[in-house]
Coordinates of N, CA and C and ligand atoms in Angstrom, one line a residue:
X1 N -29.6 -68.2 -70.6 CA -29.2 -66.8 -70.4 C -28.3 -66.7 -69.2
X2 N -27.4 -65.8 -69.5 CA -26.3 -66.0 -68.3 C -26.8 -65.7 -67.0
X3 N -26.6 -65.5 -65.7 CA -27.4 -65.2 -64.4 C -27.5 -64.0 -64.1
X4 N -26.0 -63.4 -64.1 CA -26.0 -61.8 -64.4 C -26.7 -60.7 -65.2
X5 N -27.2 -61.6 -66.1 CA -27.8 -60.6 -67.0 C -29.8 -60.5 -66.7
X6 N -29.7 -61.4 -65.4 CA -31.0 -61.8 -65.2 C -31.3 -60.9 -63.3
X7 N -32.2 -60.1 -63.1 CA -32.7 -59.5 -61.7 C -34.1 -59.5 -61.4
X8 N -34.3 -60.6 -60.4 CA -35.7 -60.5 -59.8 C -35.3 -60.0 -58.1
X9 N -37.0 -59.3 -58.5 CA -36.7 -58.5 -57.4 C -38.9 -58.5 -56.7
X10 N -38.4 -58.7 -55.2 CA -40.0 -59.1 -55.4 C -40.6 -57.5 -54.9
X11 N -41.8 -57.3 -54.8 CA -42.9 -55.9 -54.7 C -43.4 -56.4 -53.6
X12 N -43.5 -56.0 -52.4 CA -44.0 -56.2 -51.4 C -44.6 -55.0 -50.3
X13 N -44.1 -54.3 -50.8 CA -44.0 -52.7 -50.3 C -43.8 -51.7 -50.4
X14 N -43.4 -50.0 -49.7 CA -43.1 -49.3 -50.7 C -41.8 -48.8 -50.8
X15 N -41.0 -49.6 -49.7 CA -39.5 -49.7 -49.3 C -39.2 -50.2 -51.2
X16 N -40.0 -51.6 -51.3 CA -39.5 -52.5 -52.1 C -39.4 -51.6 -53.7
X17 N -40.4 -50.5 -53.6 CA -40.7 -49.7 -54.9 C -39.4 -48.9 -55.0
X18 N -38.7 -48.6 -54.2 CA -37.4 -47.7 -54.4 C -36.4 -48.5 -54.2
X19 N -36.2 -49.7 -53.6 CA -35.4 -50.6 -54.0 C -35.2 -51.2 -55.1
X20 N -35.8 -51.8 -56.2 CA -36.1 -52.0 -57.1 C -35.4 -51.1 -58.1
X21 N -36.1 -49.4 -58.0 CA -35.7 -48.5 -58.7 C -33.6 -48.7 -58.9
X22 N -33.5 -48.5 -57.8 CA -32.2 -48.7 -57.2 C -31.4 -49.4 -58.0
X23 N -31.8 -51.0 -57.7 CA -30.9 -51.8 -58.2 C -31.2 -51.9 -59.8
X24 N -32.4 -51.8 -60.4 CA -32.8 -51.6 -62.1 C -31.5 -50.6 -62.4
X25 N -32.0 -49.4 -61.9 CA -30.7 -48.2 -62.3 C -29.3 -48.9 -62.6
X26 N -28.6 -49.6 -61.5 CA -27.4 -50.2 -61.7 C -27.2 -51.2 -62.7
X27 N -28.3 -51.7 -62.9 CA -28.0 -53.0 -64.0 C -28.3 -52.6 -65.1
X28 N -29.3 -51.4 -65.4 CA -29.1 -50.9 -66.7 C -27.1 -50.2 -67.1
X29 N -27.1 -49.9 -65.7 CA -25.6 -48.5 -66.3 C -24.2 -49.8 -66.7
X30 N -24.9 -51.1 -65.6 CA -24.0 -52.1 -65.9 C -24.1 -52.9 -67.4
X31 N -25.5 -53.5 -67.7 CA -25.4 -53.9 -69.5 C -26.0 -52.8 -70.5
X32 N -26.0 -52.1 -70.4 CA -26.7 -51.5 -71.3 C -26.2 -50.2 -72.0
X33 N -26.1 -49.6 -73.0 CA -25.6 -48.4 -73.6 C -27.0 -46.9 -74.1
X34 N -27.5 -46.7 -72.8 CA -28.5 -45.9 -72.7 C -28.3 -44.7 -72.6
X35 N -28.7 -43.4 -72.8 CA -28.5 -42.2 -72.2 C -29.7 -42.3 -70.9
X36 N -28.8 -40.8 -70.2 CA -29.9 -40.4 -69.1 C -31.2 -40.5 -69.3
X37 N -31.4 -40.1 -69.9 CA -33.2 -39.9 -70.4 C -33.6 -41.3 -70.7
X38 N -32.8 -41.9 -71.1 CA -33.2 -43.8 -71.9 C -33.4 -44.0 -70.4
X39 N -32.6 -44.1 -69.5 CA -32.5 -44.8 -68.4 C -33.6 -44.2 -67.1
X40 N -33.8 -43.3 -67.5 CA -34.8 -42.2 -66.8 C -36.1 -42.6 -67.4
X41 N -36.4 -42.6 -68.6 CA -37.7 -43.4 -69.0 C -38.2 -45.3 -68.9
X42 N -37.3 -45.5 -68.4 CA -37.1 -47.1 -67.7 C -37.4 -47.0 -66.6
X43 N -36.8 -45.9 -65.7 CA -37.3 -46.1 -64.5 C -38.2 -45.6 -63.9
X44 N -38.8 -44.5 -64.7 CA -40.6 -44.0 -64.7 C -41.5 -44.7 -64.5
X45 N -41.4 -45.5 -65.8 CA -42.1 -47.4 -65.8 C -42.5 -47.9 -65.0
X46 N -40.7 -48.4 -65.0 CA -40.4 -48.7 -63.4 C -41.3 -48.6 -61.9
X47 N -41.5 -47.5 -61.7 CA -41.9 -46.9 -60.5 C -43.9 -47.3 -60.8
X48 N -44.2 -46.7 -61.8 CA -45.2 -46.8 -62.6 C -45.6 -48.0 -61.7
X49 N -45.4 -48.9 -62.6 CA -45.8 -50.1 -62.7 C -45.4 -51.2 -61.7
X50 N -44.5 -51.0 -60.5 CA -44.2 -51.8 -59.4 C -45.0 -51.2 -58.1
X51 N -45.5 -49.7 -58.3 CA -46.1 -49.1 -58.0 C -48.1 -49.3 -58.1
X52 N -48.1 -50.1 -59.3 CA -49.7 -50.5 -59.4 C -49.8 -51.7 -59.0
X53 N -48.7 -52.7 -59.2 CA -48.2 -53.7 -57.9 C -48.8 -53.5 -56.5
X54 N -48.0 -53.2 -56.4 CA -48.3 -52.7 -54.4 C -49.6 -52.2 -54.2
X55 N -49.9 -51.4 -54.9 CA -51.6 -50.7 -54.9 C -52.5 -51.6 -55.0
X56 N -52.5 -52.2 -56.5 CA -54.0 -53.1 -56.5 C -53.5 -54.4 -56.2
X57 N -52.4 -54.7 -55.8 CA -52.0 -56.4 -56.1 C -51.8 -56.9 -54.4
X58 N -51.6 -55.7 -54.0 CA -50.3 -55.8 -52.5 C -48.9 -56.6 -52.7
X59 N -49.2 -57.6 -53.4 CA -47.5 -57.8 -53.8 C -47.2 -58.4 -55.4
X60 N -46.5 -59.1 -55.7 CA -45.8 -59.2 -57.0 C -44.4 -59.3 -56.9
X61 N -44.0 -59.0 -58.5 CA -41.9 -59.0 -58.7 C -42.1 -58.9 -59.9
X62 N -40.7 -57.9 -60.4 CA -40.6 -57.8 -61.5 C -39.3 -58.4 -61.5
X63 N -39.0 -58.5 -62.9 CA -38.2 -59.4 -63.4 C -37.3 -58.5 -64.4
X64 N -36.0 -58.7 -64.2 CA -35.6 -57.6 -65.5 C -34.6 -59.0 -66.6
X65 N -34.6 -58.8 -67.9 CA -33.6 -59.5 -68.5 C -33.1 -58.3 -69.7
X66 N -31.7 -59.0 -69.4 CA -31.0 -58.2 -70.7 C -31.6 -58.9 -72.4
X67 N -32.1 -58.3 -73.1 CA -32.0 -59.2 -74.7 C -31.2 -58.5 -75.9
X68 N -30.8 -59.3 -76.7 CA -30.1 -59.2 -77.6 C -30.5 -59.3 -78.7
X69 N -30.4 -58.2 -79.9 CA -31.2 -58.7 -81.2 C -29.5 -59.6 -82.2
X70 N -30.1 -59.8 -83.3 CA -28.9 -60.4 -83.9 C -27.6 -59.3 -84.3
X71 N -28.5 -58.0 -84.4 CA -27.7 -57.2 -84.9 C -26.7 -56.6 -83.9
X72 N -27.3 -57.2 -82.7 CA -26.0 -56.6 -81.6 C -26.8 -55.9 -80.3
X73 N -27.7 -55.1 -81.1 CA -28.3 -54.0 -80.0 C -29.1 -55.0 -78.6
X74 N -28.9 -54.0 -77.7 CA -29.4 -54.9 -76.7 C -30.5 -53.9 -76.2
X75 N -31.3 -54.5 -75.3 CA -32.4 -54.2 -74.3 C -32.9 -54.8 -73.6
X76 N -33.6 -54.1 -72.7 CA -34.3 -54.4 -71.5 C -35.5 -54.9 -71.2
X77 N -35.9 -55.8 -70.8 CA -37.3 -56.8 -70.3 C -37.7 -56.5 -69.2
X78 N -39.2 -55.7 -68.6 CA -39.2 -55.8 -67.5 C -40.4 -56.2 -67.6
X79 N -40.8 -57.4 -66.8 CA -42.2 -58.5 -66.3 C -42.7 -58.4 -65.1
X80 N -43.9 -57.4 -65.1 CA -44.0 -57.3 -64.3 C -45.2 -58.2 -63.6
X81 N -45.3 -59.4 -62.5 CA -46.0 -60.2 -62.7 C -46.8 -59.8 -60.8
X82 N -48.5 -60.3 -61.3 CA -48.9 -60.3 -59.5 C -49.8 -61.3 -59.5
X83 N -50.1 -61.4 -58.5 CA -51.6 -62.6 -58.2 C -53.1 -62.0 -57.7
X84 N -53.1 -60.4 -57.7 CA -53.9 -59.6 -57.6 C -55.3 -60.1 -58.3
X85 N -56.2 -59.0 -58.0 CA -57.8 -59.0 -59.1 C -57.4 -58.9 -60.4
X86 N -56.5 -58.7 -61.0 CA -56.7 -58.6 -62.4 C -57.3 -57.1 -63.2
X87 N -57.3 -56.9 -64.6 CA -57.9 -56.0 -64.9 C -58.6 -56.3 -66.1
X88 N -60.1 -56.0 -65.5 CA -61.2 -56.3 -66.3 C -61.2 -55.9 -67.6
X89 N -60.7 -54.6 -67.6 CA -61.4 -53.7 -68.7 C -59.7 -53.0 -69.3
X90 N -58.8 -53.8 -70.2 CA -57.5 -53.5 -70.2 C -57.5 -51.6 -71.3
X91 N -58.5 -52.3 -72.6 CA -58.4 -51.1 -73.5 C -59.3 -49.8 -72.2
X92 N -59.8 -49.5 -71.2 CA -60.3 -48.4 -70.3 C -58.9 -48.2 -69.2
X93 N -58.1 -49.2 -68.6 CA -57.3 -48.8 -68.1 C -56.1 -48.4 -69.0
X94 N -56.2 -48.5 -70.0 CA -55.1 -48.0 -70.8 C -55.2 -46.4 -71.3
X95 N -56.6 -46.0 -71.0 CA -56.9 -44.6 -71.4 C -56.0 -43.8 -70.1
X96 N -55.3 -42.7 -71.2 CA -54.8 -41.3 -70.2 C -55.4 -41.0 -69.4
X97 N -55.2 -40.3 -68.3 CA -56.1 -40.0 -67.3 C -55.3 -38.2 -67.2
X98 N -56.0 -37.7 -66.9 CA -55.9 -36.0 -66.4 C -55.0 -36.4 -64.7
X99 N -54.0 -35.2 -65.1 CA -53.0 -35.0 -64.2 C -53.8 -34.7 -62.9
X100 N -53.8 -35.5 -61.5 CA -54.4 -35.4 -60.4 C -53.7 -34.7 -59.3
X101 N -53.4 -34.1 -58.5 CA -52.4 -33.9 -57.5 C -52.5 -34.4 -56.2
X102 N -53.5 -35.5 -56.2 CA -53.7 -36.6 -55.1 C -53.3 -37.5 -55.7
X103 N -52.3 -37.9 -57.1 CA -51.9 -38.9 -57.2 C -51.1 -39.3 -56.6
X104 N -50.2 -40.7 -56.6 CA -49.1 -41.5 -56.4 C -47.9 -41.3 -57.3
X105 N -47.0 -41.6 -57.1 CA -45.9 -42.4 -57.9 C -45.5 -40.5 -59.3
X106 N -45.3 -40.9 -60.3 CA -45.3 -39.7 -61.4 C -46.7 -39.6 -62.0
X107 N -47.4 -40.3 -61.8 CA -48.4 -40.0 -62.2 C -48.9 -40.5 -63.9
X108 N -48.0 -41.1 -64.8 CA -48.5 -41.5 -65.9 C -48.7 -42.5 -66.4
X109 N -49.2 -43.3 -64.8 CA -49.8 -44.6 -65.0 C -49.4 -45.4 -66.2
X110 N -50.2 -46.6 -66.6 CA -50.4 -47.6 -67.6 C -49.8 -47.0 -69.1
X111 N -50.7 -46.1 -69.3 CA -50.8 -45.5 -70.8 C -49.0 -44.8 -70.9
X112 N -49.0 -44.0 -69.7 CA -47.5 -43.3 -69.9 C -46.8 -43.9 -70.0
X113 N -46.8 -45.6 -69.5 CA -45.4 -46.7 -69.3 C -45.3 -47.1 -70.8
X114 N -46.8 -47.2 -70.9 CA -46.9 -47.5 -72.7 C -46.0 -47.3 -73.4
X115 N -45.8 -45.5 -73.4 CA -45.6 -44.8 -74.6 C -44.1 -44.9 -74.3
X116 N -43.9 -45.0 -73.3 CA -42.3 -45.1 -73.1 C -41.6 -46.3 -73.4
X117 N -42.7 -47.1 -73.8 CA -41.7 -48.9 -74.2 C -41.7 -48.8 -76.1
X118 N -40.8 -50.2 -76.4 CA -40.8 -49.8 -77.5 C -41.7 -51.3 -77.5
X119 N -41.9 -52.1 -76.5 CA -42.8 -53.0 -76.9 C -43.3 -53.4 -75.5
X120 N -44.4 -53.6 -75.6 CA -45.6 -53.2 -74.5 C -46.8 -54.3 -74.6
X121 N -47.0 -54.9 -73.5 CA -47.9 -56.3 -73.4 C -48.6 -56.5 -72.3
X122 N -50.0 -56.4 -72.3 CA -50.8 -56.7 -70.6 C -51.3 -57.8 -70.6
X123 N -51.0 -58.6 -70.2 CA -51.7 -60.1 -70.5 C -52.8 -60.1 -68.9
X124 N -54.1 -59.8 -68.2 CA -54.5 -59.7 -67.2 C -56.0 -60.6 -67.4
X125 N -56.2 -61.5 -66.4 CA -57.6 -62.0 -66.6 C -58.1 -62.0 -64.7
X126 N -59.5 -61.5 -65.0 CA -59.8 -60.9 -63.7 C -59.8 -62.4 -62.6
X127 N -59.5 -61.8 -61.4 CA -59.0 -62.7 -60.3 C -57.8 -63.4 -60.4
X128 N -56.8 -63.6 -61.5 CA -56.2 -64.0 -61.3 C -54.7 -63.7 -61.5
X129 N -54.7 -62.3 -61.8 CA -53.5 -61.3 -61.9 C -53.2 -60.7 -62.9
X130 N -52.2 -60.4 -63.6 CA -51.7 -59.2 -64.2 C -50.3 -59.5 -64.5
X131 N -49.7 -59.7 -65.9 CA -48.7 -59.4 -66.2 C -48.6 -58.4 -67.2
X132 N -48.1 -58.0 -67.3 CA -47.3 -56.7 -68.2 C -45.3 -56.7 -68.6
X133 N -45.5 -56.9 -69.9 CA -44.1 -56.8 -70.2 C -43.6 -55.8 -71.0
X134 N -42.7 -55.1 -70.5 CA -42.0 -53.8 -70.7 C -40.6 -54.1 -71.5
X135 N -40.8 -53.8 -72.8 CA -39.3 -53.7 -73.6 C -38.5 -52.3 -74.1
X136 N -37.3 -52.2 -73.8 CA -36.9 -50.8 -74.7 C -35.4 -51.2 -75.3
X137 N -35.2 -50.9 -76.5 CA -33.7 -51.2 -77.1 C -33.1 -49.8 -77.1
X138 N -32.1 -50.4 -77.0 CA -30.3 -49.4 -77.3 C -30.9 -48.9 -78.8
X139 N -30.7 -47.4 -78.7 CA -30.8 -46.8 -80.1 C -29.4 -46.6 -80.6
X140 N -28.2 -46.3 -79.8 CA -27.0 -46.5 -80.8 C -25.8 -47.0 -79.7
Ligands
ADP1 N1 -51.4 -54.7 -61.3 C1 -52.7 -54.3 -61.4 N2 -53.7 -55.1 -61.0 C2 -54.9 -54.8 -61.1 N3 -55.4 -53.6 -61.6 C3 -54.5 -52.8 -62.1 C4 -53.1 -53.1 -62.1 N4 -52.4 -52.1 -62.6 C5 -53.3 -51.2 -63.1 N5 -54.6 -51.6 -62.7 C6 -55.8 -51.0 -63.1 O1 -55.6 -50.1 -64.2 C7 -56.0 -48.8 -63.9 C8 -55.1 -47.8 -64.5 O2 -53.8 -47.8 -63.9 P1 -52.9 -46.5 -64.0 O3 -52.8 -46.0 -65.4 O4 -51.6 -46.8 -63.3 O5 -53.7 -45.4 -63.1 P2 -53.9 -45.3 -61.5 O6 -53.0 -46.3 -60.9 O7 -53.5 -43.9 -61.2 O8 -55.4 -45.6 -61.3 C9 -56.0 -48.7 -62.4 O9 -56.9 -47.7 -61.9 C10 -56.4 -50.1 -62.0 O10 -57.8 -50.2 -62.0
MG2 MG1 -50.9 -46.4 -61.4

């Protein structure tokens, strides 16, 4: 895969959480054929999920890659990987949770990043971290 089409970026803090946001934003507007809202629901995720990074992991990196289907359409990979505790109990962290206003970040955790991918993966075993991979394709 060519280098360009590939951005790691490491989680280390909460600088690192709007950084991130930042440079994802530019690399989607650069490969990708998204509307606002496509690109707005990427970087919800985004925030989401670099965001439960820093929280329960203290650090990590996500990873973005461009993919390509045969038919042309492309989309986005985002891997989000840590060396944190892990999560025990995947199908309970995946339940909704009631809107808090002592939350963090937007607030629609796990389950919200879910519904926003078109393909969605938590691979986590306790003690030894947490990945999650985030995909969404070009609709036209
Ligand atoms: N990277 C992670 N490492 C360990 N546990 C995590 C991680 N991400 C999420 N979790 C667990 O999954 C739960 C649900 O996450 P989330 O939906 O983002 O809600 P919140 O962060 O508001 O608790 C968290 O409370 C936490 O226990
Ligand atoms: Mg969270």
């Amino acid at each position: 895969m060519d280098a360009a089409e590939r951005l790691e970026i490491k989680i280390a803090n909460e600088a690192d959480i709007l950084k991130s946001r930042n440079k994802i934003r530019v690399f989607i507007m650069n490969n990708l054929h998204f509307s606002l809202l496509e690109r707005m629901h990427a970087l919800t995720a985004l925030s989401e999920l670099t965001r439960n990074i820093f929280k329960y992991a203290g650090e990590g990196k996500v990873v973005a890659d461009i993919l390509q289907k045969p038919n042309g359409k492309k989309g986005i990979q985002l891997v989000f990987s840590d060396s944190g505790p892990g999560i025990p109990d995947i199908d309970e962290a995946l339940k909704p949770k009631p809107i808090s206003k002592y939350q963090t970040g937007m607030g629609i955790g796990l389950s919200g990043s879910k519904k926003l991918a078109d393909e969605f993966d938590i691979e986590s075993a306790e003690g030894k971290g947490t990945i999650i991979t985030w995909i969404r394709w070009e609709r036209h």
